[in-house]
Short mmCIF file of C-alpha atoms and ligand atoms in Angstrom, two decimals:
data_model
loop_
_atom_site.label_atom_id
_atom_site.label_comp_id
_atom_site.label_asym_id
_atom_site.label_seq_id
_atom_site.Cartn_x
_atom_site.Cartn_y
_atom_site.Cartn_z
CA MET Z 1 -7.33 6.31 -19.81
CA GLY Z 2 -6.06 8.26 -22.94
CA SER Z 3 -4.99 5.81 -26.09
CA ARG Z 4 -1.20 6.51 -25.21
CA GLU Z 5 -1.94 5.11 -21.43
CA ALA Z 6 -4.37 2.46 -23.03
CA ASP Z 7 -1.41 1.33 -25.40
CA CYS Z 8 1.29 0.99 -22.65
CA PHE Z 9 -1.39 -0.84 -20.35
CA MET Z 10 -1.84 -3.43 -23.19
CA LYS Z 11 2.15 -4.03 -23.75
CA ASN Z 12 4.15 -6.49 -21.97
CA LEU Z 13 5.87 -3.61 -19.94
CA PRO Z 14 8.06 -4.93 -16.86
CA LEU Z 15 5.77 -5.00 -13.45
CA LYS Z 16 7.84 -2.37 -11.70
CA ALA Z 17 5.85 0.25 -9.85
CA SER Z 18 5.96 3.21 -12.15
CA ASN Z 19 4.07 1.01 -14.80
CA ILE Z 20 1.56 -0.23 -12.42
CA LEU Z 21 0.48 2.31 -10.10
CA PRO Z 22 -0.58 4.70 -12.67
CA TYR Z 23 -3.36 2.11 -13.44
CA LEU Z 24 -4.62 0.57 -10.55
CA GLU Z 25 -8.02 2.04 -9.40
CA THR Z 26 -8.06 0.02 -6.07
CA LYS Z 27 -8.40 1.77 -2.31
CA TRP Z 28 -6.15 -0.05 -0.16
CA LEU Z 29 -4.92 -3.16 -1.79
CA GLY Z 30 -1.33 -2.64 -3.50
CA ARG Z 31 -1.11 0.87 -2.85
CA ALA Z 32 2.15 -0.31 -0.87
CA TYR Z 33 3.64 -1.76 -3.64
CA TYR Z 34 7.41 -3.59 -3.76
CA TYR Z 35 9.11 -4.73 -6.88
CA LEU Z 36 11.83 -6.80 -6.31
CA PRO Z 37 13.39 -8.19 -9.60
CA GLU Z 38 14.67 -11.51 -7.85
CA VAL Z 39 13.74 -13.13 -4.22
CA GLY Z 40 14.00 -16.31 -2.57
CA SER Z 41 10.32 -16.51 -2.02
CA THR Z 42 7.63 -13.23 -1.84
CA ASN Z 43 5.57 -15.12 0.79
CA ASN Z 44 8.95 -15.26 3.12
CA VAL Z 45 9.69 -11.64 2.27
CA LEU Z 46 6.53 -10.35 3.14
CA LYS Z 47 6.45 -12.53 6.42
CA GLU Z 48 9.83 -10.99 7.39
CA MET Z 49 8.72 -7.40 6.41
CA ALA Z 50 5.56 -8.04 8.82
CA ALA Z 51 7.74 -9.77 11.55
CA SER Z 52 10.07 -6.93 11.65
CA GLY Z 53 7.72 -3.76 11.12
CA LYS Z 54 6.19 -1.78 13.90
CA ARG Z 55 2.88 -2.26 14.87
CA ASP Z 56 -0.33 -2.15 11.79
CA GLU Z 57 3.26 -1.86 9.44
CA PRO Z 58 3.34 -2.83 6.55
CA ALA Z 59 -0.27 -1.86 5.81
CA THR Z 60 -2.92 -4.55 4.91
CA GLY Z 61 -3.18 -4.60 1.13
CA THR Z 62 0.74 -4.60 0.75
CA ILE Z 63 2.38 -6.24 -1.96
CA VAL Z 64 5.60 -7.82 -2.90
CA LEU Z 65 5.80 -8.78 -6.62
CA THR Z 66 8.95 -10.37 -8.60
CA ASP Z 67 10.19 -11.38 -11.65
CA TYR Z 68 12.43 -14.61 -10.25
CA GLN Z 69 12.33 -16.46 -7.28
CA SER Z 70 15.13 -19.06 -6.74
CA ARG Z 71 13.08 -20.72 -3.49
CA GLY Z 72 9.37 -20.36 -4.52
CA ARG Z 73 7.39 -22.54 -2.14
CA GLY Z 74 3.95 -24.55 -2.68
CA ARG Z 75 2.42 -26.28 0.14
CA LEU Z 76 4.24 -28.83 2.57
CA ASN Z 77 7.44 -27.48 1.25
CA ARG Z 78 6.75 -28.28 -2.47
CA ARG Z 79 8.58 -26.37 -5.17
CA TRP Z 80 6.81 -23.44 -7.26
CA GLU Z 81 8.94 -23.29 -10.68
CA ALA Z 82 8.52 -20.49 -13.08
CA PRO Z 83 11.18 -19.20 -15.87
CA PRO Z 84 12.24 -15.35 -15.25
CA ALA Z 85 9.32 -12.49 -16.51
CA THR Z 86 7.08 -14.98 -17.62
CA SER Z 87 4.69 -15.21 -14.59
CA LEU Z 88 2.76 -13.29 -12.13
CA LEU Z 89 4.76 -13.79 -8.78
CA PHE Z 90 3.23 -11.93 -5.99
CA SER Z 91 2.33 -11.87 -2.02
CA ILE Z 92 -0.04 -9.75 -0.27
CA LEU Z 93 -0.15 -8.99 3.08
CA PHE Z 94 -3.91 -8.55 4.90
CA ARG Z 95 -4.73 -8.04 8.50
CA PRO Z 96 -8.19 -9.54 8.93
CA PRO Z 97 -9.70 -9.07 12.48
CA TRP Z 98 -10.59 -12.62 11.93
CA PRO Z 99 -10.81 -15.78 13.77
CA ALA Z 100 -8.46 -18.65 12.06
CA ASP Z 101 -11.24 -20.81 10.42
CA ARG Z 102 -12.06 -17.54 8.78
CA LEU Z 103 -9.27 -16.76 7.28
CA ASN Z 104 -9.61 -19.41 4.29
CA TRP Z 105 -12.33 -16.54 2.76
CA LEU Z 106 -8.87 -15.04 1.50
CA LEU Z 107 -7.94 -18.03 -0.49
CA MET Z 108 -11.37 -18.38 -2.05
CA ALA Z 109 -11.71 -14.75 -2.59
CA ALA Z 110 -8.59 -14.59 -4.50
CA SER Z 111 -9.45 -17.87 -6.52
CA VAL Z 112 -12.60 -16.41 -7.60
CA ALA Z 113 -10.64 -13.18 -8.37
CA VAL Z 114 -8.06 -15.17 -10.37
CA VAL Z 115 -10.76 -17.17 -12.24
CA GLU Z 116 -12.72 -14.57 -13.39
CA THR Z 117 -9.81 -12.38 -14.42
CA VAL Z 118 -8.47 -15.12 -16.74
CA GLN Z 119 -11.91 -15.54 -18.11
CA ARG Z 120 -12.46 -12.07 -18.72
CA GLN Z 121 -8.89 -11.33 -20.47
CA THR Z 122 -8.75 -14.71 -22.50
CA GLY Z 123 -12.41 -16.51 -22.41
CA LEU Z 124 -10.31 -19.63 -21.49
CA GLU Z 125 -12.54 -22.39 -19.46
CA THR Z 126 -11.01 -21.85 -15.65
CA GLY Z 127 -12.00 -23.50 -12.79
CA ILE Z 128 -10.70 -23.90 -9.37
CA LYS Z 129 -9.41 -27.54 -7.93
CA TRP Z 130 -9.78 -27.59 -4.40
CA PRO Z 131 -8.43 -26.39 -2.15
CA ASN Z 132 -6.02 -24.05 -3.72
CA ASP Z 133 -5.32 -24.39 -7.88
CA ILE Z 134 -6.69 -22.61 -10.29
CA VAL Z 135 -7.16 -24.93 -13.86
CA ILE Z 136 -7.61 -24.75 -17.16
CA GLN Z 137 -9.04 -26.89 -19.53
CA VAL Z 138 -7.01 -27.99 -22.60
CA ASP Z 139 -8.11 -30.98 -24.71
CA GLY Z 140 -10.25 -32.24 -22.25
CA VAL Z 141 -7.52 -32.12 -19.50
CA TRP Z 142 -7.56 -29.64 -16.38
CA ARG Z 143 -4.25 -28.40 -16.19
CA LYS Z 144 -3.06 -26.19 -13.45
CA THR Z 145 -2.05 -22.68 -14.62
CA ALA Z 146 -1.75 -21.16 -10.87
CA GLY Z 147 -1.38 -22.17 -7.39
CA LEU Z 148 -2.28 -20.04 -4.13
CA LEU Z 149 -0.79 -19.98 -0.58
CA LEU Z 150 -1.94 -18.74 2.32
CA GLU Z 151 0.24 -18.56 5.72
CA GLY Z 152 -1.28 -17.20 9.07
CA ASP Z 153 0.17 -15.95 12.08
CA PHE Z 154 -2.17 -15.77 15.10
CA GLU Z 155 -2.70 -14.21 18.48
CA GLU Z 156 -2.76 -16.42 21.69
CA ASN Z 157 -6.86 -15.90 21.52
CA GLY Z 158 -6.74 -17.59 18.03
CA ARG Z 159 -7.54 -14.02 16.21
CA CYS Z 160 -5.53 -13.60 13.09
CA ARG Z 161 -2.39 -11.25 13.29
CA THR Z 162 -1.57 -11.09 9.82
CA ALA Z 163 -2.10 -13.53 6.44
CA VAL Z 164 0.01 -13.41 3.79
CA LEU Z 165 -1.17 -14.76 0.52
CA GLY Z 166 1.00 -15.87 -2.26
CA LEU Z 167 0.00 -16.36 -5.83
CA GLY Z 168 2.04 -17.85 -8.90
CA LEU Z 169 0.23 -17.49 -12.17
CA ASN Z 170 1.70 -19.03 -15.25
CA VAL Z 171 1.18 -16.02 -18.11
CA ASN Z 172 3.66 -16.49 -20.79
CA ILE Z 173 5.48 -19.13 -19.87
CA PRO Z 174 6.23 -20.83 -23.34
CA PRO Z 175 4.88 -24.32 -23.78
CA ASP Z 176 8.32 -26.30 -23.74
CA GLN Z 177 9.14 -24.30 -20.31
CA LEU Z 178 6.31 -25.36 -18.32
CA PRO Z 179 7.46 -27.70 -14.89
CA THR Z 180 6.97 -30.90 -15.97
CA GLY Z 181 5.95 -33.24 -13.07
CA SER Z 182 2.96 -35.57 -11.78
CA THR Z 183 0.55 -32.20 -11.87
CA PRO Z 184 -0.08 -31.59 -15.66
CA ALA Z 185 0.69 -27.86 -15.93
CA THR Z 186 -0.25 -24.82 -18.75
CA SER Z 187 0.20 -20.98 -18.92
CA LEU Z 188 -1.77 -18.54 -20.43
CA LEU Z 189 0.33 -18.49 -23.27
CA ALA Z 190 0.18 -22.02 -23.75
CA ALA Z 191 -3.87 -22.26 -23.69
CA TYR Z 192 -4.30 -19.16 -25.37
CA GLY Z 193 -1.97 -19.08 -27.92
CA GLN Z 194 -0.74 -15.25 -27.45
CA LYS Z 195 1.07 -13.70 -24.98
CA ILE Z 196 -0.98 -11.68 -22.62
CA PRO Z 197 0.01 -8.43 -21.19
CA ARG Z 198 0.75 -8.88 -17.59
CA VAL Z 199 0.05 -5.18 -16.32
CA SER Z 200 -3.65 -5.14 -17.20
CA LEU Z 201 -3.97 -8.92 -15.82
CA PHE Z 202 -2.12 -7.82 -12.22
CA VAL Z 203 -4.20 -4.56 -12.35
CA ASP Z 204 -7.58 -6.28 -13.23
CA LEU Z 205 -6.94 -9.14 -10.78
CA LEU Z 206 -6.30 -6.73 -7.81
CA GLN Z 207 -9.49 -4.61 -8.50
CA ARG Z 208 -11.58 -7.70 -8.63
CA LEU Z 209 -9.73 -8.81 -5.29
CA GLU Z 210 -10.52 -5.89 -3.55
CA SER Z 211 -13.94 -6.14 -3.74
CA LEU Z 212 -14.24 -9.51 -3.16
CA VAL Z 213 -12.41 -9.09 0.10
CA GLU Z 214 -14.32 -6.52 0.98
CA THR Z 215 -17.56 -8.27 0.82
CA ALA Z 216 -15.98 -10.87 2.95
CA GLU Z 217 -14.97 -8.23 5.23
CA GLN Z 218 -18.77 -7.23 5.83
CA GLY Z 219 -19.28 -11.01 6.82
CA GLN Z 220 -20.19 -12.59 3.56
CA ALA Z 221 -18.71 -15.67 2.81
CA PRO Z 222 -17.22 -16.05 -1.05
CA GLN Z 223 -18.43 -19.60 -0.71
CA GLY Z 224 -21.24 -19.21 -3.44
CA LEU Z 225 -19.27 -17.92 -5.77
CA TRP Z 226 -16.43 -20.41 -5.24
CA GLN Z 227 -18.14 -23.54 -5.56
CA THR Z 228 -19.62 -22.39 -8.53
CA TYR Z 229 -15.91 -22.58 -10.16
CA LEU Z 230 -14.99 -25.75 -8.07
CA THR Z 231 -13.94 -28.61 -10.44
CA THR Z 232 -13.56 -30.94 -7.54
CA ILE Z 233 -17.30 -31.69 -6.72
CA GLY Z 234 -18.95 -34.98 -7.77
CA ARG Z 235 -15.18 -36.35 -8.53
CA PRO Z 236 -13.59 -39.31 -6.88
CA VAL Z 237 -10.95 -38.41 -4.61
CA GLN Z 238 -8.53 -39.95 -2.20
CA VAL Z 239 -7.56 -37.55 0.61
CA THR Z 240 -4.51 -38.26 2.62
CA ASN Z 241 -3.99 -36.21 5.97
CA GLN Z 242 -0.35 -35.47 6.13
CA SER Z 243 -0.39 -35.20 9.91
CA SER Z 244 -2.15 -38.42 10.76
CA GLY Z 245 -1.77 -40.49 7.90
CA GLN Z 246 -5.51 -41.22 7.84
CA VAL Z 247 -6.48 -41.98 4.59
CA ILE Z 248 -10.20 -41.57 3.05
CA GLN Z 249 -11.49 -42.56 -0.80
CA GLY Z 250 -14.60 -41.36 -1.66
CA THR Z 251 -16.85 -38.60 -3.55
CA ALA Z 252 -16.26 -35.12 -3.16
CA VAL Z 253 -19.93 -33.94 -2.40
CA ALA Z 254 -20.13 -30.50 -1.37
CA THR Z 255 -18.04 -27.75 0.74
CA ASN Z 256 -19.01 -25.61 3.56
CA GLU Z 257 -18.67 -21.93 4.19
CA TRP Z 258 -15.04 -22.21 5.29
CA GLY Z 259 -14.00 -23.67 2.18
CA GLN Z 260 -13.67 -27.48 3.95
CA LEU Z 261 -14.62 -30.53 1.26
CA VAL Z 262 -17.35 -32.56 2.32
CA VAL Z 263 -16.53 -36.47 1.10
CA ARG Z 264 -18.81 -39.23 1.16
CA ASP Z 265 -17.08 -42.67 1.42
CA GLU Z 266 -17.92 -45.89 0.13
CA ASN Z 267 -20.03 -46.41 3.24
CA GLU Z 268 -22.22 -43.48 2.92
CA GLN Z 269 -20.47 -41.70 5.65
CA THR Z 270 -19.38 -38.21 5.23
CA HIS Z 271 -16.07 -36.45 6.18
CA THR Z 272 -15.29 -32.81 6.58
CA ILE Z 273 -11.83 -31.77 4.99
CA LEU Z 274 -9.47 -29.19 6.16
CA ALA Z 275 -7.70 -27.66 3.25
CA GLY Z 276 -4.12 -27.49 4.21
CA ASP Z 277 -3.89 -30.91 5.82
CA VAL Z 278 -4.50 -32.89 2.54
CA THR Z 279 -3.53 -34.17 -0.56
CA LEU Z 280 -6.23 -34.92 -3.18
CA ARG Z 281 -5.83 -37.65 -5.69
CA SER Z 282 -7.77 -37.70 -8.91
CA LYS Z 283 -7.47 -41.53 -9.34
CA PRO Z 284 -8.88 -42.97 -5.74
CA PHE Z 285 -7.09 -46.10 -6.04
CA ASP Z 286 -3.74 -45.04 -7.82
CA ASN Z 287 -1.42 -43.92 -5.24
CA SER Z 288 1.13 -43.16 -7.51
CA SER Z 289 -0.59 -40.27 -9.41
CA GLU Z 290 -0.59 -37.68 -6.99
CA CYS Z 291 -2.17 -34.57 -8.96
CA ARG Z 292 -2.16 -31.84 -6.37
C1 BT5 G 1 0.82 -24.13 -4.79
O1 BT5 G 1 1.12 -25.26 -3.82
O2 BT5 G 1 -0.02 -24.44 -5.61
C2 BT5 G 1 0.94 -22.91 -4.34
C3 BT5 G 1 2.17 -22.23 -5.12
C4 BT5 G 1 2.18 -21.02 -4.68
C5 BT5 G 1 3.42 -20.12 -5.48
C6 BT5 G 1 3.31 -18.48 -5.00
S1 BT5 G 1 4.74 -17.72 -5.81
C7 BT5 G 1 4.23 -16.26 -5.11
C8 BT5 G 1 4.43 -16.64 -3.23
N1 BT5 G 1 6.06 -16.85 -2.97
C9 BT5 G 1 6.21 -18.24 -2.58
O3 BT5 G 1 7.13 -18.81 -2.08
N2 BT5 G 1 4.89 -19.14 -3.29
C10 BT5 G 1 3.96 -18.17 -3.65
P1 BT5 G 1 1.33 -26.89 -3.83
O4 BT5 G 1 -0.28 -27.12 -4.02
O5 BT5 G 1 1.66 -27.27 -2.87
O6 BT5 G 1 1.54 -27.13 -5.67
C11 BT5 G 1 2.79 -27.22 -6.00
C12 BT5 G 1 3.09 -28.38 -6.90
O7 BT5 G 1 2.62 -27.72 -8.12
C13 BT5 G 1 4.57 -28.52 -7.33
O8 BT5 G 1 4.91 -29.83 -6.41
C14 BT5 G 1 4.77 -28.85 -8.71
O9 BT5 G 1 3.99 -30.08 -8.63
C15 BT5 G 1 3.46 -27.52 -9.23
N3 BT5 G 1 3.98 -27.12 -9.80
C16 BT5 G 1 5.18 -25.99 -9.41
N4 BT5 G 1 5.05 -25.08 -10.25
C17 BT5 G 1 4.26 -24.85 -10.88
C18 BT5 G 1 3.72 -24.06 -12.02
N5 BT5 G 1 4.55 -23.12 -12.37
N6 BT5 G 1 2.60 -24.52 -12.59
C19 BT5 G 1 1.94 -25.30 -12.71
N7 BT5 G 1 2.44 -26.51 -11.66
C20 BT5 G 1 3.50 -26.16 -11.04
#
């Protein structure tokens, strides 16, 4: 990269294709790239593209990115809020020929990629709060700086047809515009004290993610790396199964290769918890402090 190009790369440029593709060195991830200034939800746009496209179109690795979402979604129909042009808000389409339980590897690989990229670019202490939050430690408190949303579509035999992975990463949200609510939030700007160029962050992130997904495609679970970044292990948790209403209180002791959380309750019984079904609470006996 020449010095003029390097200079552009470091500026806080808009995320349109002409500013991204010249710097992207991936083989397949982001090679089909759609920048839409404003959408409802990038996950919805990509799911609609996948549903209406011909077989195998759009291709695996296709990305839809926006600068503003009017109906950004979290899990369980929660909202994802971000002021215009302050964040990375995008979704990736995958077509992994995997059974349903392996799909979570995409979420795990993407979480690792986000943690490592943020750490590399800012040096901030960054971790993963099970199952899908990226958190940064600010003044002794883990604050949410990104959330991931994985949605799969399956064949009748249980194999995955398509998966859409959405990421919202708070990059340059000023401290006074961070969402307030029960989840303590931060942004890279708020935690690091300086604006971070979104182009270089995005390009680095995609490069690391492509390599992690390729390793997973060779049959190797991302669990080892992923678990080293988990902040949840050893902590008291209360897990509420939204479908059955069952509540488990205990300590998070481990994960398995599918990214499920193993919780030991007060009677020393262990429970294996599926991501997606649950709401974690940091204080096991306080029902009012949802921390997801
Ligand atoms: C998530 O859900 O954390 C997944 C968020 C995924 C968002 C991306 S953006 C691109 C793509 N398109 C979409 O429509 N979605 C994806 P969950 O674990 O349910 O957390 C949602 C909760 O996070 C909310 O209820 C708030 O408490 C909190 N929250 C909302 N916006 C936030 C933000 N910008 N920063 C930190 N926390 C936030």
